[in-house]
Short mmCIF file of C-alpha atoms in Angstrom, two decimals:
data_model
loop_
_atom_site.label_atom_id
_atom_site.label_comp_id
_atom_site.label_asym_id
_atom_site.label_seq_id
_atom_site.Cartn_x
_atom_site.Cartn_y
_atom_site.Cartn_z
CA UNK P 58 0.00 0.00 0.00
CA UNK P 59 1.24 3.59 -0.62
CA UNK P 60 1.01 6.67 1.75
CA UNK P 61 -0.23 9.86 0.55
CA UNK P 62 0.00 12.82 1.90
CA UNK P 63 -0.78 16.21 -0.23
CA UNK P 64 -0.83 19.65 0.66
CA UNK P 65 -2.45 22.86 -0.54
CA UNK P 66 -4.06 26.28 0.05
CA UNK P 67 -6.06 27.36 -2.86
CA UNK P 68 -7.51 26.29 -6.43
CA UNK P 69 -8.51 28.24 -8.92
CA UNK P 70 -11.84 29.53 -6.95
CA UNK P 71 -9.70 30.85 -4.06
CA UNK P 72 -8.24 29.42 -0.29
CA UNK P 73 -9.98 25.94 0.43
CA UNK P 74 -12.64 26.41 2.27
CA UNK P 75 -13.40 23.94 5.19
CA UNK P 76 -17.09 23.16 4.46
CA UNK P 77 -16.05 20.21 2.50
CA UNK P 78 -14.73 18.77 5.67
CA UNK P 79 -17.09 19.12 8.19
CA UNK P 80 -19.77 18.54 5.62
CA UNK P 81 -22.01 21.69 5.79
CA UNK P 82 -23.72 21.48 2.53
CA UNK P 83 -26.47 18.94 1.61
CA UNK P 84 -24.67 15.68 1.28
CA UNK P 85 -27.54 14.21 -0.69
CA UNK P 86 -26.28 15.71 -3.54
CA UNK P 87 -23.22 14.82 -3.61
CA UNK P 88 -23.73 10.73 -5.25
CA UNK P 89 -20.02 10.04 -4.09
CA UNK P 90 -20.93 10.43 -1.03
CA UNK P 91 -22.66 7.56 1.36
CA UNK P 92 -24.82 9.39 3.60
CA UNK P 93 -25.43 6.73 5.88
CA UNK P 94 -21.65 6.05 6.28
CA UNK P 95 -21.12 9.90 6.55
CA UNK P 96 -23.06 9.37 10.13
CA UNK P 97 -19.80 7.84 11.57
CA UNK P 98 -17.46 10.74 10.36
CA UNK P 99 -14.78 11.96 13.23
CA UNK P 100 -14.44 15.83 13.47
CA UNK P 101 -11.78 18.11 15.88
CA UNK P 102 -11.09 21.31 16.20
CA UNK P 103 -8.59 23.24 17.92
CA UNK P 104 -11.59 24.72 20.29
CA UNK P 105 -14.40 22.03 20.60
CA UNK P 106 -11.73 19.01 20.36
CA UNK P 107 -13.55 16.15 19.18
CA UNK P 108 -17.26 15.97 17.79
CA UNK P 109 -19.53 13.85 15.72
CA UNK P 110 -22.35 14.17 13.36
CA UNK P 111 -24.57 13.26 15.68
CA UNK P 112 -23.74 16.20 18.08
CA UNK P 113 -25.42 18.65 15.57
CA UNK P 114 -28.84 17.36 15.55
CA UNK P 115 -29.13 17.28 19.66
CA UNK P 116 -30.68 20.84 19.96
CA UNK P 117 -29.26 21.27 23.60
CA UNK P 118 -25.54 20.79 21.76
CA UNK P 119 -24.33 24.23 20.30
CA UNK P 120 -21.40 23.28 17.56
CA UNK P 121 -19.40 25.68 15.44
CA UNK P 122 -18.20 24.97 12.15
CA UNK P 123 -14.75 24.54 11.10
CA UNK P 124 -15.12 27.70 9.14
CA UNK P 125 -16.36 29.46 12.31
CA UNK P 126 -13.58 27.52 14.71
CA UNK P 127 -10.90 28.66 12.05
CA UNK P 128 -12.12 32.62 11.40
CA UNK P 129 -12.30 32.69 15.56
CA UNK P 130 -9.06 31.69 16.02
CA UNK P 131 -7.42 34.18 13.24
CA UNK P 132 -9.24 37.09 14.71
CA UNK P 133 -8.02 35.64 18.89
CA UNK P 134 -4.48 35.03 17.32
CA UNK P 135 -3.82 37.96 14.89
CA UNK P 136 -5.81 40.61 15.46
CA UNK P 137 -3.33 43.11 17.25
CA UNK P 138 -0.80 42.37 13.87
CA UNK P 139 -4.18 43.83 12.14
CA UNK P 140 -4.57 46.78 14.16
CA UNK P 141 -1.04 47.83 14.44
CA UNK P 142 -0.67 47.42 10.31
CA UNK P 143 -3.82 49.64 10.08
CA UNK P 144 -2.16 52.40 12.18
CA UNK P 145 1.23 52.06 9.77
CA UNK P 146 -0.89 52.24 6.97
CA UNK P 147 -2.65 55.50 8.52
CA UNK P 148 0.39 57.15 8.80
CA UNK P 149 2.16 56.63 5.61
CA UNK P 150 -1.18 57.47 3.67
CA UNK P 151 -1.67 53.58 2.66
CA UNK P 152 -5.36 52.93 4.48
CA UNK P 153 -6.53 51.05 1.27
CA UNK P 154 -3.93 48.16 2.15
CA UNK P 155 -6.00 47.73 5.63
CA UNK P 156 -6.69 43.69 6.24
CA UNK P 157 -8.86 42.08 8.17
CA UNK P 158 -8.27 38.86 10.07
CA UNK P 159 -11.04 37.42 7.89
CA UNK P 160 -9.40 39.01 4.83
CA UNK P 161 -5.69 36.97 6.33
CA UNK P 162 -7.99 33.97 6.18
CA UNK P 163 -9.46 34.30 2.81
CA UNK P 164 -6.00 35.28 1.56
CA UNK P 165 -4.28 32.41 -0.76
CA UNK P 166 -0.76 33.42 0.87
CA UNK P 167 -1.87 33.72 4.57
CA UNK P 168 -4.93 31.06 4.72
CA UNK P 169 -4.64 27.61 6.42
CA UNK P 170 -2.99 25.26 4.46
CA UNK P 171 -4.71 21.49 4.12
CA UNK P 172 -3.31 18.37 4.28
CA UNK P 173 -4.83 15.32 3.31
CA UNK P 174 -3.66 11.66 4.79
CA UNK P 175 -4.65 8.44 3.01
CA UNK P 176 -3.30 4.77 3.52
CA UNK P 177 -3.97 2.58 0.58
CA UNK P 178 -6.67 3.11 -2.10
CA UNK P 179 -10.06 2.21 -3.13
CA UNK P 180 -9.14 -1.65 -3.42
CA UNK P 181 -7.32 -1.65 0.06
CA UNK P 182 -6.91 0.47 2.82
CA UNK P 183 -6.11 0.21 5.97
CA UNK P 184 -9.16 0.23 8.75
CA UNK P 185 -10.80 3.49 9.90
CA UNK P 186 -9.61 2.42 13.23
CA UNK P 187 -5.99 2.17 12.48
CA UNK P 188 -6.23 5.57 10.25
CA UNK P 189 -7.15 7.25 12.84
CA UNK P 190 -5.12 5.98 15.61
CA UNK P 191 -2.08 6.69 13.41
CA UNK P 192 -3.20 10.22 12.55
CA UNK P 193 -3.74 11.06 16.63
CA UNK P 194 -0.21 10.10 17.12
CA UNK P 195 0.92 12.10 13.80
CA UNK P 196 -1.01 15.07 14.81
CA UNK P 197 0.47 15.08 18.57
CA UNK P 198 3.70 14.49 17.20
CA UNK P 199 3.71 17.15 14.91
CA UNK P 200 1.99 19.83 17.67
CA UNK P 201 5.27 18.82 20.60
CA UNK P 202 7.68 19.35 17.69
CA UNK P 203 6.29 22.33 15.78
CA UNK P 204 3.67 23.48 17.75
CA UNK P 205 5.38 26.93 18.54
CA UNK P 206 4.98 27.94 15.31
CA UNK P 207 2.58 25.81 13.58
CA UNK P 208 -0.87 25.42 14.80
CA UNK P 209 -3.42 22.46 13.80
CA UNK P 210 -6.87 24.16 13.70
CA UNK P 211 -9.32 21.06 12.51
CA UNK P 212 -8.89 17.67 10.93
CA UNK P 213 -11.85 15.34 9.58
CA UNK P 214 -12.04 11.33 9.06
CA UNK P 215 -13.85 10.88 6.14
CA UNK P 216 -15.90 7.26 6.60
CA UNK P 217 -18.37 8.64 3.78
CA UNK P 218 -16.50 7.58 0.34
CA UNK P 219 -14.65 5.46 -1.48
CA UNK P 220 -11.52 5.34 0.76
CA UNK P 221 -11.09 6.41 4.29
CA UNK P 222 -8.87 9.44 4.46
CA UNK P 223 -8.17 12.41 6.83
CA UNK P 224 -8.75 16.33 5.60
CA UNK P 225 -6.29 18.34 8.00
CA UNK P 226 -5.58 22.19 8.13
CA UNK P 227 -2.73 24.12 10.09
CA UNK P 228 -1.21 28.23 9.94
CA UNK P 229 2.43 29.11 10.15
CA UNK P 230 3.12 32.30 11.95
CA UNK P 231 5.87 33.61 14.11
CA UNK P 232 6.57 37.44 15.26
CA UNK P 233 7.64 40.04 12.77
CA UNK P 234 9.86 42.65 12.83
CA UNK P 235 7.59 44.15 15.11
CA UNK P 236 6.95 41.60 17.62
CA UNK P 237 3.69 40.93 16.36
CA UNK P 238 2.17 37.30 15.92
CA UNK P 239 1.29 36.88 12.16
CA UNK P 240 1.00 34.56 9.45
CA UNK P 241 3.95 33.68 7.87
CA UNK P 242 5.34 30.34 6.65
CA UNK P 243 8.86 30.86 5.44
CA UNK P 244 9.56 32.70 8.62
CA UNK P 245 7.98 30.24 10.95
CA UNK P 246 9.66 27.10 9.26
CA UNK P 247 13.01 29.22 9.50
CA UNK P 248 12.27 29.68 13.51
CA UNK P 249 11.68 26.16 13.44
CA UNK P 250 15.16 25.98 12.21
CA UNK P 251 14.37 24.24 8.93
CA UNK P 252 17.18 25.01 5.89
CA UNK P 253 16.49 24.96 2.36
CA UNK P 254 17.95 21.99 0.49
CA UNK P 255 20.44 23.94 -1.02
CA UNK P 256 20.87 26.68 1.41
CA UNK P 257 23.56 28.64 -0.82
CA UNK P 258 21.30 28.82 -3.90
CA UNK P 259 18.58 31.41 -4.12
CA UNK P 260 14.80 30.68 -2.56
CA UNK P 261 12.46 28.88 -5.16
CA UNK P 262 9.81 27.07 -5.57
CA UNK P 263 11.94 23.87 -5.92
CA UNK P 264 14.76 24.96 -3.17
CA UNK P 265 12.14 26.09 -0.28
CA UNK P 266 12.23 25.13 3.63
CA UNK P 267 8.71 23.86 3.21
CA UNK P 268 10.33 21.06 0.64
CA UNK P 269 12.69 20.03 3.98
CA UNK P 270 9.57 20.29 6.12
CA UNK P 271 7.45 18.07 4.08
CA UNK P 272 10.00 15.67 3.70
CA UNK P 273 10.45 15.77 7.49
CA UNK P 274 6.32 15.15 8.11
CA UNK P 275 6.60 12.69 5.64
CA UNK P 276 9.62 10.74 7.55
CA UNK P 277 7.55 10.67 10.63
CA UNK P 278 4.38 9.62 9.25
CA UNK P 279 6.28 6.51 7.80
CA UNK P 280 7.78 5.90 11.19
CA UNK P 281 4.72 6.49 12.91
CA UNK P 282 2.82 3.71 10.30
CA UNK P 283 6.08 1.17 10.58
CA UNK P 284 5.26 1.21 14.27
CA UNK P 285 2.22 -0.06 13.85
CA UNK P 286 3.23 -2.56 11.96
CA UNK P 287 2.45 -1.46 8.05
CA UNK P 288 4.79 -1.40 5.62
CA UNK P 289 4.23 0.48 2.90
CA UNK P 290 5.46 1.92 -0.36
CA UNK P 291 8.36 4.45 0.09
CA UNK P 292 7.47 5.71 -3.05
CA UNK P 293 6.40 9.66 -2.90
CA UNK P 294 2.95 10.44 -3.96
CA UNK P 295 2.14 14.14 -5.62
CA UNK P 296 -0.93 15.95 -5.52
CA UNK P 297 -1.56 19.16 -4.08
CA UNK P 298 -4.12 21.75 -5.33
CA UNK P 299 -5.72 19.42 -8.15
CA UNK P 300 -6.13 16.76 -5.91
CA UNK P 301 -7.60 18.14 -3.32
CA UNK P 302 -10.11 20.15 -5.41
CA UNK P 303 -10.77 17.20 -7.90
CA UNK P 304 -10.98 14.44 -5.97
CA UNK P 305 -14.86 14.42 -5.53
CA UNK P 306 -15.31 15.29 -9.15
CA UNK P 307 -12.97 12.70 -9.99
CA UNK P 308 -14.74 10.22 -7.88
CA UNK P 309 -18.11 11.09 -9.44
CA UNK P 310 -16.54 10.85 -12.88
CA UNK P 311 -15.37 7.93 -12.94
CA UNK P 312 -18.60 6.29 -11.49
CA UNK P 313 -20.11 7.87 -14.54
CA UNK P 314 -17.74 6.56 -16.74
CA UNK P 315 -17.92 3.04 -15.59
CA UNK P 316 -22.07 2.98 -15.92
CA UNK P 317 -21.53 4.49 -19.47
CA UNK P 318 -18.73 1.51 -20.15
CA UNK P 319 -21.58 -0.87 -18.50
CA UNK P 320 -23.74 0.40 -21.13
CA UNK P 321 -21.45 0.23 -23.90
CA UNK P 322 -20.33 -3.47 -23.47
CA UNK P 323 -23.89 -4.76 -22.93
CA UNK P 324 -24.74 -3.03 -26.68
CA UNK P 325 -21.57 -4.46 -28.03
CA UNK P 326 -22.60 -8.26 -26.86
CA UNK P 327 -26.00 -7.72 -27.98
CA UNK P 328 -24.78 -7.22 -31.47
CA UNK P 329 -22.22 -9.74 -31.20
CA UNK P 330 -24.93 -12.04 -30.51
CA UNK P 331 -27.05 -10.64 -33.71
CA UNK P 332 -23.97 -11.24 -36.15
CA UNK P 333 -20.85 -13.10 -35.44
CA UNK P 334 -18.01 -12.30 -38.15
CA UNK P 335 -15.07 -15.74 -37.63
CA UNK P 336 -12.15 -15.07 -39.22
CA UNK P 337 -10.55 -17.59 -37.14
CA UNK P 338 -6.84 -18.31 -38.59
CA UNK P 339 -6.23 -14.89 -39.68
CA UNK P 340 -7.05 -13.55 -36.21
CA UNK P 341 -4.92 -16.19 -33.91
CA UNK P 342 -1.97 -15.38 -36.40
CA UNK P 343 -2.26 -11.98 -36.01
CA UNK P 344 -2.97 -12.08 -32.04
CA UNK P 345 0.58 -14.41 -31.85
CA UNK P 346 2.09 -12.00 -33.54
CA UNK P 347 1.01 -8.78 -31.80
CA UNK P 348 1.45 -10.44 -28.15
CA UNK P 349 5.08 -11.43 -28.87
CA UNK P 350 5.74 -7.45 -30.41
CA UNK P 351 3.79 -6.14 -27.20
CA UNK P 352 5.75 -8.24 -24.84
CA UNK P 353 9.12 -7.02 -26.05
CA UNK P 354 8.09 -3.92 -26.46
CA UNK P 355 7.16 -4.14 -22.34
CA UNK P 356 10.57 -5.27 -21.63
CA UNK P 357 12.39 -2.62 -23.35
CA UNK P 358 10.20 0.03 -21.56
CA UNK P 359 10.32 -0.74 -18.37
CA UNK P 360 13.80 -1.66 -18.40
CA UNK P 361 14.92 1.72 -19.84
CA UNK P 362 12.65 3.22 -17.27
CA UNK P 363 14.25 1.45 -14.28
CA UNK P 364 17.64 2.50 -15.72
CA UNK P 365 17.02 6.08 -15.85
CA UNK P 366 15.27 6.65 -12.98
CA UNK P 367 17.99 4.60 -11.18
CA UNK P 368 21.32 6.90 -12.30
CA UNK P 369 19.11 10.34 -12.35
CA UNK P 370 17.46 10.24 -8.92
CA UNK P 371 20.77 8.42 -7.31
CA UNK P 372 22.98 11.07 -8.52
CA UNK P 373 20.61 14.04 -7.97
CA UNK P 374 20.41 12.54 -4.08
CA UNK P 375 23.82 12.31 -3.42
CA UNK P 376 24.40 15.64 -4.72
CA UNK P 377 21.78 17.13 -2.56
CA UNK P 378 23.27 15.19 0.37
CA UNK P 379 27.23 16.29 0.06
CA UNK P 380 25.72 19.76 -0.26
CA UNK P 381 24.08 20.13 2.76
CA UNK P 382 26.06 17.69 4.81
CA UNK P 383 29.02 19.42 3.76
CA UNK P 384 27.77 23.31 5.16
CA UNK P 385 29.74 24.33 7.90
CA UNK P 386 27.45 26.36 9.43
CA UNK P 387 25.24 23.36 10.40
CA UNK P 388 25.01 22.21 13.79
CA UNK P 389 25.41 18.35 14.72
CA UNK P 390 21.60 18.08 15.52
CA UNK P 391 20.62 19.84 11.96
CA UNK P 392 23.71 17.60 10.93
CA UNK P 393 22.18 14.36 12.10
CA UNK P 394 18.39 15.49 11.34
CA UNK P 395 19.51 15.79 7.66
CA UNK P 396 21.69 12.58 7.78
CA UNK P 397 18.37 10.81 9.28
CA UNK P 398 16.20 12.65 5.91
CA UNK P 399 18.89 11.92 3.20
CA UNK P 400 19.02 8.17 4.66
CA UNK P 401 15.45 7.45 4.45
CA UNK P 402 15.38 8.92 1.05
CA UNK P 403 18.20 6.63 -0.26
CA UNK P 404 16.30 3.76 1.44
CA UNK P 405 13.35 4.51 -0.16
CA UNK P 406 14.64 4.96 -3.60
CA UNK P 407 16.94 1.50 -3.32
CA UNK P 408 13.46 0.14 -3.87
CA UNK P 409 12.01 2.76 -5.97
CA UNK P 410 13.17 1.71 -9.49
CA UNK P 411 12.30 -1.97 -9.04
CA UNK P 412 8.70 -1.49 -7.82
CA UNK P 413 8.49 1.35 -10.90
CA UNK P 414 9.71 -1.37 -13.05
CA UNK P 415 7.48 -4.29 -11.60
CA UNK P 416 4.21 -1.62 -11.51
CA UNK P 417 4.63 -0.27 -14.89
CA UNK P 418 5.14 -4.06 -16.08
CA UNK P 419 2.10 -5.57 -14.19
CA UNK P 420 0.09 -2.41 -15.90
CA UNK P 421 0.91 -3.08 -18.90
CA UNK P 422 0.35 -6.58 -18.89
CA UNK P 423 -3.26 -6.22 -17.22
CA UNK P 424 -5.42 -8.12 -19.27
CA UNK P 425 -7.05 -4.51 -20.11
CA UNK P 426 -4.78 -2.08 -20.73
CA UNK P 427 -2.61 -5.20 -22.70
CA UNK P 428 -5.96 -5.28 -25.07
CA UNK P 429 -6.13 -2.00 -25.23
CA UNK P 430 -2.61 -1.15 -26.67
CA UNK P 431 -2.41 -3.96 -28.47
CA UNK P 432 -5.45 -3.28 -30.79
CA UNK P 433 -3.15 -0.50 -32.64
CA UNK P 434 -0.77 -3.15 -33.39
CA UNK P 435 -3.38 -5.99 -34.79
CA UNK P 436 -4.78 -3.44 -36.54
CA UNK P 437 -1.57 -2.29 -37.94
CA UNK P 438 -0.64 -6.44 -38.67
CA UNK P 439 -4.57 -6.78 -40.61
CA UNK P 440 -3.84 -3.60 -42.52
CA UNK P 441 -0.26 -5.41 -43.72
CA UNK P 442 -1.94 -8.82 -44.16
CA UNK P 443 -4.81 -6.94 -46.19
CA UNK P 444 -2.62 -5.08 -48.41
CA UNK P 445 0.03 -7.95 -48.99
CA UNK P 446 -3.16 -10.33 -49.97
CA UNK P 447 -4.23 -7.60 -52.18
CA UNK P 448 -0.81 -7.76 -54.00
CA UNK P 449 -1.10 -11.50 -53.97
CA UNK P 450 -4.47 -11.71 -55.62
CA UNK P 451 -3.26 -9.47 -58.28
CA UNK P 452 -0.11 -11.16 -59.10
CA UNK P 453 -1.89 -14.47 -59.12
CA UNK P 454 -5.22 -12.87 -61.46
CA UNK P 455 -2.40 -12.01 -63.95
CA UNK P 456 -0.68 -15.58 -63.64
CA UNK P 457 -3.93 -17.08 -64.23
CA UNK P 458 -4.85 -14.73 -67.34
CA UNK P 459 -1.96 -15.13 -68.66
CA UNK P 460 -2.53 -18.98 -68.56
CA UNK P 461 -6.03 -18.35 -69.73
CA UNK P 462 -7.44 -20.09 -66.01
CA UNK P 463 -10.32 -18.76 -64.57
CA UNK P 464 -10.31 -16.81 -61.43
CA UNK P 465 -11.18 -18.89 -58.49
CA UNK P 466 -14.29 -18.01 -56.57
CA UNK P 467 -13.94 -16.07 -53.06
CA UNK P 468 -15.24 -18.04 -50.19
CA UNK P 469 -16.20 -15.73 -47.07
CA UNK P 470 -16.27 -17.22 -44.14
CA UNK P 471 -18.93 -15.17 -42.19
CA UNK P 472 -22.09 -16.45 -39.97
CA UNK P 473 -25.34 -15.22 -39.92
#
């Protein structure tokens, strides 16, 4: 099984907002969504700590929303930094760049960021049990060793759909340079003394302390899951802002798509039983001769594949390693923190190429997707056959003309 765990802030409608996660809209339009299941859904918040479905419909039980919880908090924590920005505004002319704590909250650079934690996939997962279990510890892992700067405001276990997963969100902040609180992640992760990966190269998307904390998160999480036993794909899984805005979508889709393939292979065996077209030796010659193409084409593919990935992401690790290991300025705990990164990353890519190589093989030779990219080539092997007995009738109509024999008769051998 793999471990996934994406981040983001905001898609192309603005920040996430948190409704999807405590489900405030009408579930029962959402068809991805089992509203029965949805009943055992697990909700905390940084203020109520942990609630259920069920505590919203007792009228004597007042609940907030995580959009409430997380607009409450933003306005407790970061209000002065508000108020004292308003007043430097007023006094170099610049009221129009006032902000509200609402406005920090909305904002795509100062909004919480989410996380979302899966184990496995649709065909196996872990139980909801164990998810959660391993997320507690995560979460109260994560708050002793970045708490000071990093602050978990909700998560959600999601019982309600196809897999069980966790929705998480969290705000950096530290003091500026005026000793107020306010929301900033590059400065809070560099409190937290996190480096970039190459520390003497300029700040970029690809060279960013958030890259060294999410490889750190990611390195506990795994520890946390080996402890209880799982072991799981080291293998990194991407996502981010499409994922976590598509996912439902996705999910609906491809329920859609499936009833529409339902469809479609019900028509195509009703007219297969109407009119049944044998061209028996033609086709087993030309499906021996595709599958042996197909299978060596497999083999050179995924063997290249395993090579490359192999020498690029081997070298490019190393590199990365002697750079950092090799700064002077680090201390032997950041020493032995990045040691402890770069060695789990060289573990996990020892096995990276072969499971690429045994994945992308056991794709490929699915009976499905094997049909599917072979049909190209038989059709490409008919079209050849076709054109070569073409050529042959006509060489053998002017053999027999020219021997004055009459053309033999064309026997098709098609079923009614």
């Amino acid at each position: 099984m793999k471990l996934t765990r994406h981040n983001g802030r905001a898609g192309k409608n603005g920040a996430y907002n948190p409704k999807h996660n405590d489900r405030q809209f009408d579930v029962a339009n959402s068809d991805h969504i089992d509203q029965e299941r949805a009943k055992q859904n697990v909700y905390w918040d940084c203020y109520q700590g942990y609630r259920f479905p069920t505590d919203q419909a007792q009228e004597d039980q007042i609940t907030y929303s995580f959009e409430q919880i997380e607009q409450a908090f933003y306005s407790e924590r970061y209000d002065d930094f508000c108020e004292a920005q308003h007043e430097r505004n007023r006094k170099t002319g610049h009221t129009g760049r006032d902000r509200s704590t609402k406005d920090l909250w909305e904002d795509k650079k100062t909004c919480p960021e989410e996380s979302l934690i899966q184990i496995g996939t649709m065909e196996k997962s872990v139980s909801p049990a164990v998810l959660a279990e391993i997320a507690a510890e995560f979460f109260e892992e994560f708050d002793r060793r970045f708490g000071k700067h990093i602050h978990i405001l909700d998560w959600a276990l999601h019982l309600d759909e196809a897999t069980p997963h966790i929705h998480e969100r969290h705000v950096f902040d530290c003091e500026n340079r005026y000793g107020e609180i306010a929301p900033q992640q590059e400065k809070a992760l560099e409190a937290l003394g996190f480096e970039r990966p190459h520390p003497n190269q300029k700040a970029s998307k690809l060279n960013s302390r958030k890259i060294t904390f999410d490889a750190a998160c990611r390195v506990m999480l795994f520890d946390i899951c080996e402890r209880h036993g799982l072991h799981l794909d080291r293998e990194p899984e991407y996502g981010g802002r499409a994922y976590l805005e598509k996912q439902d979508y996705i999910l609906m889709k491809q329920k859609e798509k499936m009833a529409v393939q339902d469809q479609q292979i019900e028509s195509k065996e009703a007219e297969l039983e109407a009119i049944t077209i044998r061209i028996e030796d033609t086709e087993a010659f030309v499906e021996e001769v595709a599958d042996a193409a197909y299978e060596q084409a497999v083999d050179v593919v995924t063997k290249t594949v395993q090579e490359e990935i192999r020498n690029e992401d081997f070298d490019l690790i190393e590199e990365h390693r002697r750079i950092i290991l090799n700064n002077a300025e680090l201390s032997d705990r950041e020493r032995s923190f990045a040691h402890r990164i770069f060695a789990g990353l060289m573990n996990r890519f020892k096995g990276m190429t072969r499971h690429i190589s045994e994945r992308m093989a056991a794709i490929f030779r699915s009976p499905e997707k094997k049909a599917e990219i072979k049909e190209p080539i038989k059709e490409s092997i008919r079209d050849r056959l076709a054109r070569n007995q073409k050529r042959a009738d006509e060489l053998n109509a002017r053999r027999r003309a020219e021997r004055g024999v009459p053309p033999k008769r064309k026997q098709q051998n098609i079923e009614l």
